[in-house]
Structures are given as structure tokens and as C-alpha cells.
Amino acid sequence: MKLKPLALGLSLALAPLAAFAAEQTVTLSVPGMTCASCPYIVESAISGVDGVQAVETSLESRTATVTFDDAATTVEAITGATLDAGYESSPINES
């Protein structure tokens, strides 16, 4: 029965790590978005990434602004999703 205190102590020790997770926003340049259906395809690809909370695309500026949980995903995973859908992308800024 000594495992219960150990498990409790371990969970309390690891709890502060969750506090470092934060909502992040990145704007991606997606130069391949050239037609009316492109933003929908890019949004769908990005939305499928675990941890993505919101996506807004602009055909006019050829960008995608993504809000995500940095404990659940990375900018690299998001740009990988656009590439898998046929659209290269790269970060313009991160905050």
C-alpha cells in the first residue's frame, strides 16, 4: 500500500508542468492558396491537428492564423498538416 502515497506525491510533483502549457497563435504564409476552395482545404487540414483550437484563413493575404495549445501540438505539426494537404506553409510570426 505504499504505492498510493508515491502516486500522490508523483502527481503533485508533475502538476506544475501543466501550468507551462499555453495558448499560442501563429500566422502562416500559405502561398499556394490561389482559388476559392483552397482556404477550406487548408482550414480542414489544420483543424484535424490535435490541440488546434481555431483557424482563420484569408485567400486575399494567403495566410492562416492558428490558435493552438502548445502542450498538445507544435507549429511544425501544423505546417506538416498543410503540406500533407498539398500546401506549403511557413510561420510569419508567433505569439
Short mmCIF file of N, CA, C and O in Angstrom, two decimals:
data_model
loop_
_atom_site.label_atom_id
_atom_site.label_comp_id
_atom_site.label_asym_id
_atom_site.label_seq_id
_atom_site.Cartn_x
_atom_site.Cartn_y
_atom_site.Cartn_z
N MET A 1 0.79 -1.19 0.00
CA MET A 1 0.00 0.00 0.00
C MET A 1 0.84 1.26 0.00
O MET A 1 0.32 2.34 0.12
N LYS A 2 2.11 1.14 -0.09
CA LYS A 2 2.98 2.31 -0.13
C LYS A 2 2.93 3.01 -1.48
O LYS A 2 3.43 4.09 -1.64
N LEU A 3 2.32 2.36 -2.46
CA LEU A 3 2.23 2.95 -3.79
C LEU A 3 1.30 4.16 -3.84
O LEU A 3 1.52 5.08 -4.60
N LYS A 4 0.27 4.17 -3.01
CA LYS A 4 -0.67 5.30 -3.02
C LYS A 4 0.03 6.61 -2.66
O LYS A 4 -0.12 7.59 -3.37
N PRO A 5 0.79 6.67 -1.57
CA PRO A 5 1.48 7.93 -1.28
C PRO A 5 2.49 8.30 -2.37
O PRO A 5 2.66 9.47 -2.69
N LEU A 6 3.15 7.29 -2.94
CA LEU A 6 4.10 7.56 -4.01
C LEU A 6 3.39 8.14 -5.22
O LEU A 6 3.84 9.12 -5.81
N ALA A 7 2.26 7.54 -5.59
CA ALA A 7 1.50 8.04 -6.73
C ALA A 7 0.99 9.44 -6.48
O ALA A 7 1.01 10.30 -7.37
N LEU A 8 0.52 9.71 -5.26
CA LEU A 8 0.05 11.04 -4.92
C LEU A 8 1.18 12.06 -5.00
O LEU A 8 1.04 13.13 -5.58
N GLY A 9 2.33 11.70 -4.45
CA GLY A 9 3.48 12.59 -4.49
C GLY A 9 3.94 12.87 -5.90
O GLY A 9 4.26 14.00 -6.26
N LEU A 10 3.93 11.83 -6.73
CA LEU A 10 4.33 11.99 -8.13
C LEU A 10 3.36 12.90 -8.88
O LEU A 10 3.78 13.77 -9.64
N SER A 11 2.07 12.71 -8.65
CA SER A 11 1.09 13.54 -9.35
C SER A 11 1.20 14.99 -8.91
O SER A 11 1.04 15.91 -9.71
N LEU A 12 1.46 15.23 -7.64
CA LEU A 12 1.64 16.60 -7.16
C LEU A 12 2.91 17.23 -7.72
O LEU A 12 2.94 18.42 -8.01
N ALA A 13 3.94 16.42 -7.88
CA ALA A 13 5.20 16.94 -8.42
C ALA A 13 5.07 17.30 -9.90
O ALA A 13 5.69 18.25 -10.37
N LEU A 14 4.26 16.54 -10.64
CA LEU A 14 4.12 16.78 -12.08
C LEU A 14 3.05 17.81 -12.40
O LEU A 14 3.02 18.35 -13.51
N ALA A 15 2.18 18.13 -11.47
CA ALA A 15 1.08 19.07 -11.72
C ALA A 15 1.58 20.43 -12.21
O ALA A 15 0.97 21.01 -13.12
N PRO A 16 2.65 21.00 -11.67
CA PRO A 16 3.09 22.31 -12.16
C PRO A 16 3.50 22.31 -13.63
O PRO A 16 3.47 23.34 -14.28
N LEU A 17 3.88 21.16 -14.18
CA LEU A 17 4.27 21.10 -15.58
C LEU A 17 3.11 21.50 -16.49
O LEU A 17 3.31 22.11 -17.53
N ALA A 18 1.90 21.16 -16.10
CA ALA A 18 0.73 21.52 -16.91
C ALA A 18 0.54 23.03 -16.95
O ALA A 18 -0.03 23.57 -17.89
N ALA A 19 1.03 23.72 -15.93
CA ALA A 19 0.87 25.17 -15.88
C ALA A 19 1.70 25.87 -16.97
O ALA A 19 1.43 27.01 -17.31
N PHE A 20 2.68 25.19 -17.54
CA PHE A 20 3.50 25.79 -18.57
C PHE A 20 2.86 25.73 -19.94
O PHE A 20 3.31 26.38 -20.87
N ALA A 21 1.83 24.93 -20.10
CA ALA A 21 1.11 24.86 -21.37
C ALA A 21 0.39 26.19 -21.57
O ALA A 21 -0.13 26.77 -20.64
N ALA A 22 0.38 26.64 -22.82
CA ALA A 22 -0.25 27.93 -23.07
C ALA A 22 -0.88 27.95 -24.45
O ALA A 22 -0.47 27.22 -25.34
N GLU A 23 -1.86 28.80 -24.57
CA GLU A 23 -2.47 29.04 -25.88
C GLU A 23 -1.50 29.88 -26.70
O GLU A 23 -0.97 30.88 -26.21
N GLN A 24 -1.23 29.45 -27.90
CA GLN A 24 -0.33 30.15 -28.80
C GLN A 24 -1.09 30.51 -30.07
O GLN A 24 -2.04 29.83 -30.44
N THR A 25 -0.62 31.54 -30.74
CA THR A 25 -1.18 31.90 -32.04
C THR A 25 -0.03 32.06 -33.02
O THR A 25 0.99 32.67 -32.69
N VAL A 26 -0.19 31.47 -34.19
CA VAL A 26 0.81 31.61 -35.24
C VAL A 26 0.08 31.98 -36.53
O VAL A 26 -1.02 31.49 -36.80
N THR A 27 0.68 32.87 -37.28
CA THR A 27 0.17 33.19 -38.62
C THR A 27 1.10 32.55 -39.62
O THR A 27 2.32 32.74 -39.57
N LEU A 28 0.52 31.75 -40.49
CA LEU A 28 1.29 31.05 -41.51
C LEU A 28 1.09 31.69 -42.87
O LEU A 28 -0.03 32.06 -43.24
N SER A 29 2.16 31.81 -43.61
CA SER A 29 2.09 32.16 -45.02
C SER A 29 1.80 30.89 -45.78
O SER A 29 2.48 29.88 -45.59
N VAL A 30 0.75 30.93 -46.61
CA VAL A 30 0.37 29.76 -47.42
C VAL A 30 0.25 30.24 -48.87
O VAL A 30 -0.83 30.50 -49.38
N PRO A 31 1.39 30.39 -49.56
CA PRO A 31 1.39 30.98 -50.89
C PRO A 31 0.62 30.19 -51.94
O PRO A 31 0.19 30.74 -52.95
N GLY A 32 0.41 28.91 -51.70
CA GLY A 32 -0.28 28.08 -52.68
C GLY A 32 -1.80 28.22 -52.68
O GLY A 32 -2.47 27.63 -53.51
N MET A 33 -2.33 29.01 -51.74
CA MET A 33 -3.79 29.23 -51.74
C MET A 33 -4.13 30.21 -52.85
O MET A 33 -3.91 31.41 -52.71
N THR A 34 -4.65 29.69 -53.93
CA THR A 34 -4.89 30.55 -55.10
C THR A 34 -6.33 30.52 -55.61
O THR A 34 -6.67 31.28 -56.51
N CYS A 35 -7.17 29.62 -55.06
CA CYS A 35 -8.55 29.55 -55.56
C CYS A 35 -9.52 29.56 -54.38
O CYS A 35 -9.12 29.44 -53.22
N ALA A 36 -10.79 29.65 -54.66
CA ALA A 36 -11.81 29.78 -53.62
C ALA A 36 -11.89 28.57 -52.70
O ALA A 36 -12.26 28.70 -51.54
N SER A 37 -11.55 27.39 -53.18
CA SER A 37 -11.63 26.20 -52.32
C SER A 37 -10.37 25.98 -51.47
O SER A 37 -10.41 25.23 -50.50
N CYS A 38 -9.29 26.63 -51.82
CA CYS A 38 -8.04 26.43 -51.09
C CYS A 38 -8.15 26.74 -49.58
O CYS A 38 -7.69 25.94 -48.77
N PRO A 39 -8.74 27.87 -49.18
CA PRO A 39 -8.82 28.14 -47.75
C PRO A 39 -9.58 27.06 -46.99
O PRO A 39 -9.20 26.70 -45.87
N TYR A 40 -10.64 26.52 -47.59
CA TYR A 40 -11.39 25.46 -46.94
C TYR A 40 -10.50 24.22 -46.74
O TYR A 40 -10.52 23.60 -45.67
N ILE A 41 -9.74 23.86 -47.74
CA ILE A 41 -8.86 22.69 -47.65
C ILE A 41 -7.80 22.89 -46.57
O ILE A 41 -7.54 22.01 -45.76
N VAL A 42 -7.20 24.08 -46.55
CA VAL A 42 -6.17 24.39 -45.55
C VAL A 42 -6.78 24.38 -44.15
O VAL A 42 -6.21 23.80 -43.22
N GLU A 43 -7.94 25.01 -43.98
CA GLU A 43 -8.60 25.02 -42.68
C GLU A 43 -8.91 23.61 -42.21
O GLU A 43 -8.71 23.27 -41.04
N SER A 44 -9.42 22.78 -43.11
CA SER A 44 -9.75 21.40 -42.75
C SER A 44 -8.51 20.63 -42.32
O SER A 44 -8.55 19.88 -41.33
N ALA A 45 -7.42 20.80 -43.04
CA ALA A 45 -6.17 20.10 -42.70
C ALA A 45 -5.66 20.53 -41.33
O ALA A 45 -5.30 19.70 -40.50
N ILE A 46 -5.66 21.83 -41.08
CA ILE A 46 -5.15 22.35 -39.80
C ILE A 46 -6.08 21.96 -38.66
O ILE A 46 -5.62 21.60 -37.57
N SER A 47 -7.37 22.03 -38.89
CA SER A 47 -8.34 21.69 -37.84
C SER A 47 -8.22 20.24 -37.39
O SER A 47 -8.60 19.90 -36.27
N GLY A 48 -7.68 19.39 -38.23
CA GLY A 48 -7.51 17.99 -37.89
C GLY A 48 -6.34 17.70 -36.97
O GLY A 48 -6.18 16.58 -36.50
N VAL A 49 -5.54 18.71 -36.68
CA VAL A 49 -4.39 18.53 -35.79
C VAL A 49 -4.87 18.65 -34.34
O VAL A 49 -5.51 19.64 -33.98
N ASP A 50 -4.58 17.63 -33.53
CA ASP A 50 -4.94 17.69 -32.11
C ASP A 50 -4.33 18.91 -31.46
O ASP A 50 -3.15 19.21 -31.69
N GLY A 51 -5.12 19.62 -30.68
CA GLY A 51 -4.63 20.80 -29.97
C GLY A 51 -4.94 22.10 -30.67
O GLY A 51 -4.82 23.17 -30.08
N VAL A 52 -5.36 22.05 -31.93
CA VAL A 52 -5.74 23.27 -32.65
C VAL A 52 -7.12 23.70 -32.15
O VAL A 52 -8.06 22.91 -32.13
N GLN A 53 -7.21 24.94 -31.75
CA GLN A 53 -8.46 25.47 -31.19
C GLN A 53 -9.24 26.31 -32.19
O GLN A 53 -10.46 26.35 -32.14
N ALA A 54 -8.54 27.00 -33.08
CA ALA A 54 -9.22 27.85 -34.06
C ALA A 54 -8.31 28.08 -35.26
O ALA A 54 -7.09 28.12 -35.12
N VAL A 55 -8.93 28.22 -36.43
CA VAL A 55 -8.19 28.50 -37.66
C VAL A 55 -8.98 29.53 -38.45
O VAL A 55 -10.19 29.41 -38.61
N GLU A 56 -8.28 30.53 -38.94
CA GLU A 56 -8.90 31.52 -39.81
C GLU A 56 -7.99 31.72 -41.01
O GLU A 56 -6.81 32.04 -40.85
N THR A 57 -8.51 31.51 -42.20
CA THR A 57 -7.70 31.67 -43.40
C THR A 57 -8.13 32.90 -44.17
O THR A 57 -9.26 33.36 -44.05
N SER A 58 -7.22 33.42 -44.97
CA SER A 58 -7.50 34.55 -45.83
C SER A 58 -6.94 34.26 -47.21
O SER A 58 -5.71 34.13 -47.37
N LEU A 59 -7.82 34.14 -48.18
CA LEU A 59 -7.38 33.93 -49.55
C LEU A 59 -6.65 35.16 -50.06
O LEU A 59 -5.62 35.06 -50.73
N GLU A 60 -7.16 36.33 -49.70
CA GLU A 60 -6.57 37.59 -50.16
C GLU A 60 -5.11 37.74 -49.74
O GLU A 60 -4.25 38.09 -50.54
N SER A 61 -4.83 37.45 -48.47
CA SER A 61 -3.45 37.59 -47.99
C SER A 61 -2.67 36.28 -48.01
O SER A 61 -1.49 36.26 -47.68
N ARG A 62 -3.37 35.19 -48.39
CA ARG A 62 -2.77 33.85 -48.44
C ARG A 62 -2.11 33.48 -47.12
O ARG A 62 -0.94 33.10 -47.06
N THR A 63 -2.92 33.62 -46.06
CA THR A 63 -2.44 33.30 -44.72
C THR A 63 -3.46 32.44 -43.98
O THR A 63 -4.63 32.39 -44.34
N ALA A 64 -2.96 31.80 -42.95
CA ALA A 64 -3.80 31.07 -42.00
C ALA A 64 -3.34 31.46 -40.61
O ALA A 64 -2.15 31.38 -40.30
N THR A 65 -4.27 31.90 -39.79
CA THR A 65 -3.96 32.24 -38.40
C THR A 65 -4.53 31.12 -37.54
O THR A 65 -5.72 30.82 -37.61
N VAL A 66 -3.64 30.53 -36.74
CA VAL A 66 -3.99 29.33 -35.99
C VAL A 66 -3.77 29.57 -34.50
O VAL A 66 -2.70 30.02 -34.09
N THR A 67 -4.78 29.26 -33.71
CA THR A 67 -4.67 29.29 -32.25
C THR A 67 -4.62 27.84 -31.80
O THR A 67 -5.46 27.03 -32.20
N PHE A 68 -3.63 27.51 -30.96
CA PHE A 68 -3.43 26.12 -30.56
C PHE A 68 -2.86 26.03 -29.16
O PHE A 68 -2.32 27.00 -28.62
N ASP A 69 -2.99 24.85 -28.58
CA ASP A 69 -2.44 24.55 -27.26
C ASP A 69 -1.04 23.99 -27.47
O ASP A 69 -0.89 22.92 -28.07
N ASP A 70 -0.04 24.71 -26.99
CA ASP A 70 1.33 24.27 -27.25
C ASP A 70 1.74 23.04 -26.45
O ASP A 70 2.80 22.48 -26.68
N ALA A 71 0.89 22.59 -25.54
CA ALA A 71 1.16 21.34 -24.85
C ALA A 71 0.68 20.15 -25.67
O ALA A 71 1.09 19.02 -25.44
N ALA A 72 -0.18 20.43 -26.65
CA ALA A 72 -0.77 19.35 -27.45
C ALA A 72 -0.22 19.27 -28.86
O ALA A 72 -0.29 18.22 -29.49
N THR A 73 0.32 20.37 -29.39
CA THR A 73 0.84 20.35 -30.76
C THR A 73 1.93 21.40 -30.92
O THR A 73 2.21 22.19 -30.02
N THR A 74 2.53 21.42 -32.11
CA THR A 74 3.60 22.35 -32.42
C THR A 74 3.33 23.03 -33.76
O THR A 74 2.52 22.56 -34.56
N VAL A 75 4.05 24.11 -34.00
CA VAL A 75 3.95 24.78 -35.30
C VAL A 75 4.38 23.81 -36.40
O VAL A 75 3.78 23.76 -37.47
N GLU A 76 5.39 22.99 -36.12
CA GLU A 76 5.86 22.02 -37.11
C GLU A 76 4.77 21.02 -37.48
O GLU A 76 4.64 20.64 -38.65
N ALA A 77 3.99 20.58 -36.51
CA ALA A 77 2.90 19.65 -36.79
C ALA A 77 1.82 20.32 -37.65
O ALA A 77 1.24 19.70 -38.54
N ILE A 78 1.58 21.59 -37.38
CA ILE A 78 0.57 22.33 -38.14
C ILE A 78 1.03 22.55 -39.58
O ILE A 78 0.27 22.31 -40.52
N THR A 79 2.28 22.97 -39.76
CA THR A 79 2.77 23.15 -41.12
C THR A 79 2.87 21.81 -41.85
O THR A 79 2.68 21.74 -43.06
N GLY A 80 3.13 20.75 -41.10
CA GLY A 80 3.14 19.41 -41.69
C GLY A 80 1.77 19.01 -42.20
O GLY A 80 1.64 18.37 -43.25
N ALA A 81 0.73 19.42 -41.49
CA ALA A 81 -0.64 19.11 -41.92
C ALA A 81 -0.99 19.84 -43.21
O ALA A 81 -1.63 19.27 -44.10
N THR A 82 -0.55 21.10 -43.35
CA THR A 82 -0.83 21.82 -44.59
C THR A 82 -0.06 21.18 -45.75
O THR A 82 -0.58 21.05 -46.85
N LEU A 83 1.17 20.76 -45.49
CA LEU A 83 1.98 20.12 -46.53
C LEU A 83 1.35 18.80 -46.96
O LEU A 83 1.29 18.50 -48.16
N ASP A 84 0.84 18.05 -46.00
CA ASP A 84 0.16 16.79 -46.33
C ASP A 84 -1.07 17.04 -47.21
O ASP A 84 -1.45 16.18 -48.00
N ALA A 85 -1.67 18.22 -47.07
CA ALA A 85 -2.85 18.58 -47.88
C ALA A 85 -2.44 19.21 -49.22
O ALA A 85 -3.29 19.55 -50.03
N GLY A 86 -1.12 19.38 -49.42
CA GLY A 86 -0.64 19.92 -50.69
C GLY A 86 -0.29 21.39 -50.68
O GLY A 86 -0.08 21.99 -51.74
N TYR A 87 -0.20 21.97 -49.48
CA TYR A 87 0.08 23.41 -49.37
C TYR A 87 1.27 23.64 -48.46
O TYR A 87 1.20 23.39 -47.26
N GLU A 88 2.37 24.15 -49.03
CA GLU A 88 3.49 24.54 -48.18
C GLU A 88 3.08 25.72 -47.35
O GLU A 88 2.32 26.58 -47.81
N SER A 89 3.59 25.78 -46.12
CA SER A 89 3.32 26.92 -45.26
C SER A 89 4.52 27.18 -44.38
O SER A 89 5.33 26.27 -44.13
N SER A 90 4.64 28.42 -43.92
CA SER A 90 5.72 28.77 -43.01
C SER A 90 5.24 29.88 -42.09
O SER A 90 4.42 30.72 -42.48
N PRO A 91 5.75 29.88 -40.85
CA PRO A 91 5.31 30.90 -39.89
C PRO A 91 5.76 32.30 -40.29
O PRO A 91 6.89 32.49 -40.74
N ILE A 92 4.85 33.23 -40.14
CA ILE A 92 5.16 34.66 -40.32
C ILE A 92 5.54 35.24 -38.96
O ILE A 92 6.47 36.00 -38.83
N ASN A 93 4.75 34.84 -37.93
CA ASN A 93 5.01 35.29 -36.57
C ASN A 93 4.44 34.30 -35.60
O ASN A 93 3.61 33.49 -35.96
N GLU A 94 4.89 34.36 -34.36
CA GLU A 94 4.37 33.51 -33.30
C GLU A 94 4.19 34.37 -32.07
O GLU A 94 4.99 35.28 -31.84
N SER A 95 3.14 34.08 -31.30
CA SER A 95 2.96 34.80 -30.04
C SER A 95 2.32 33.92 -29.00
O SER A 95 1.83 32.87 -29.28
#
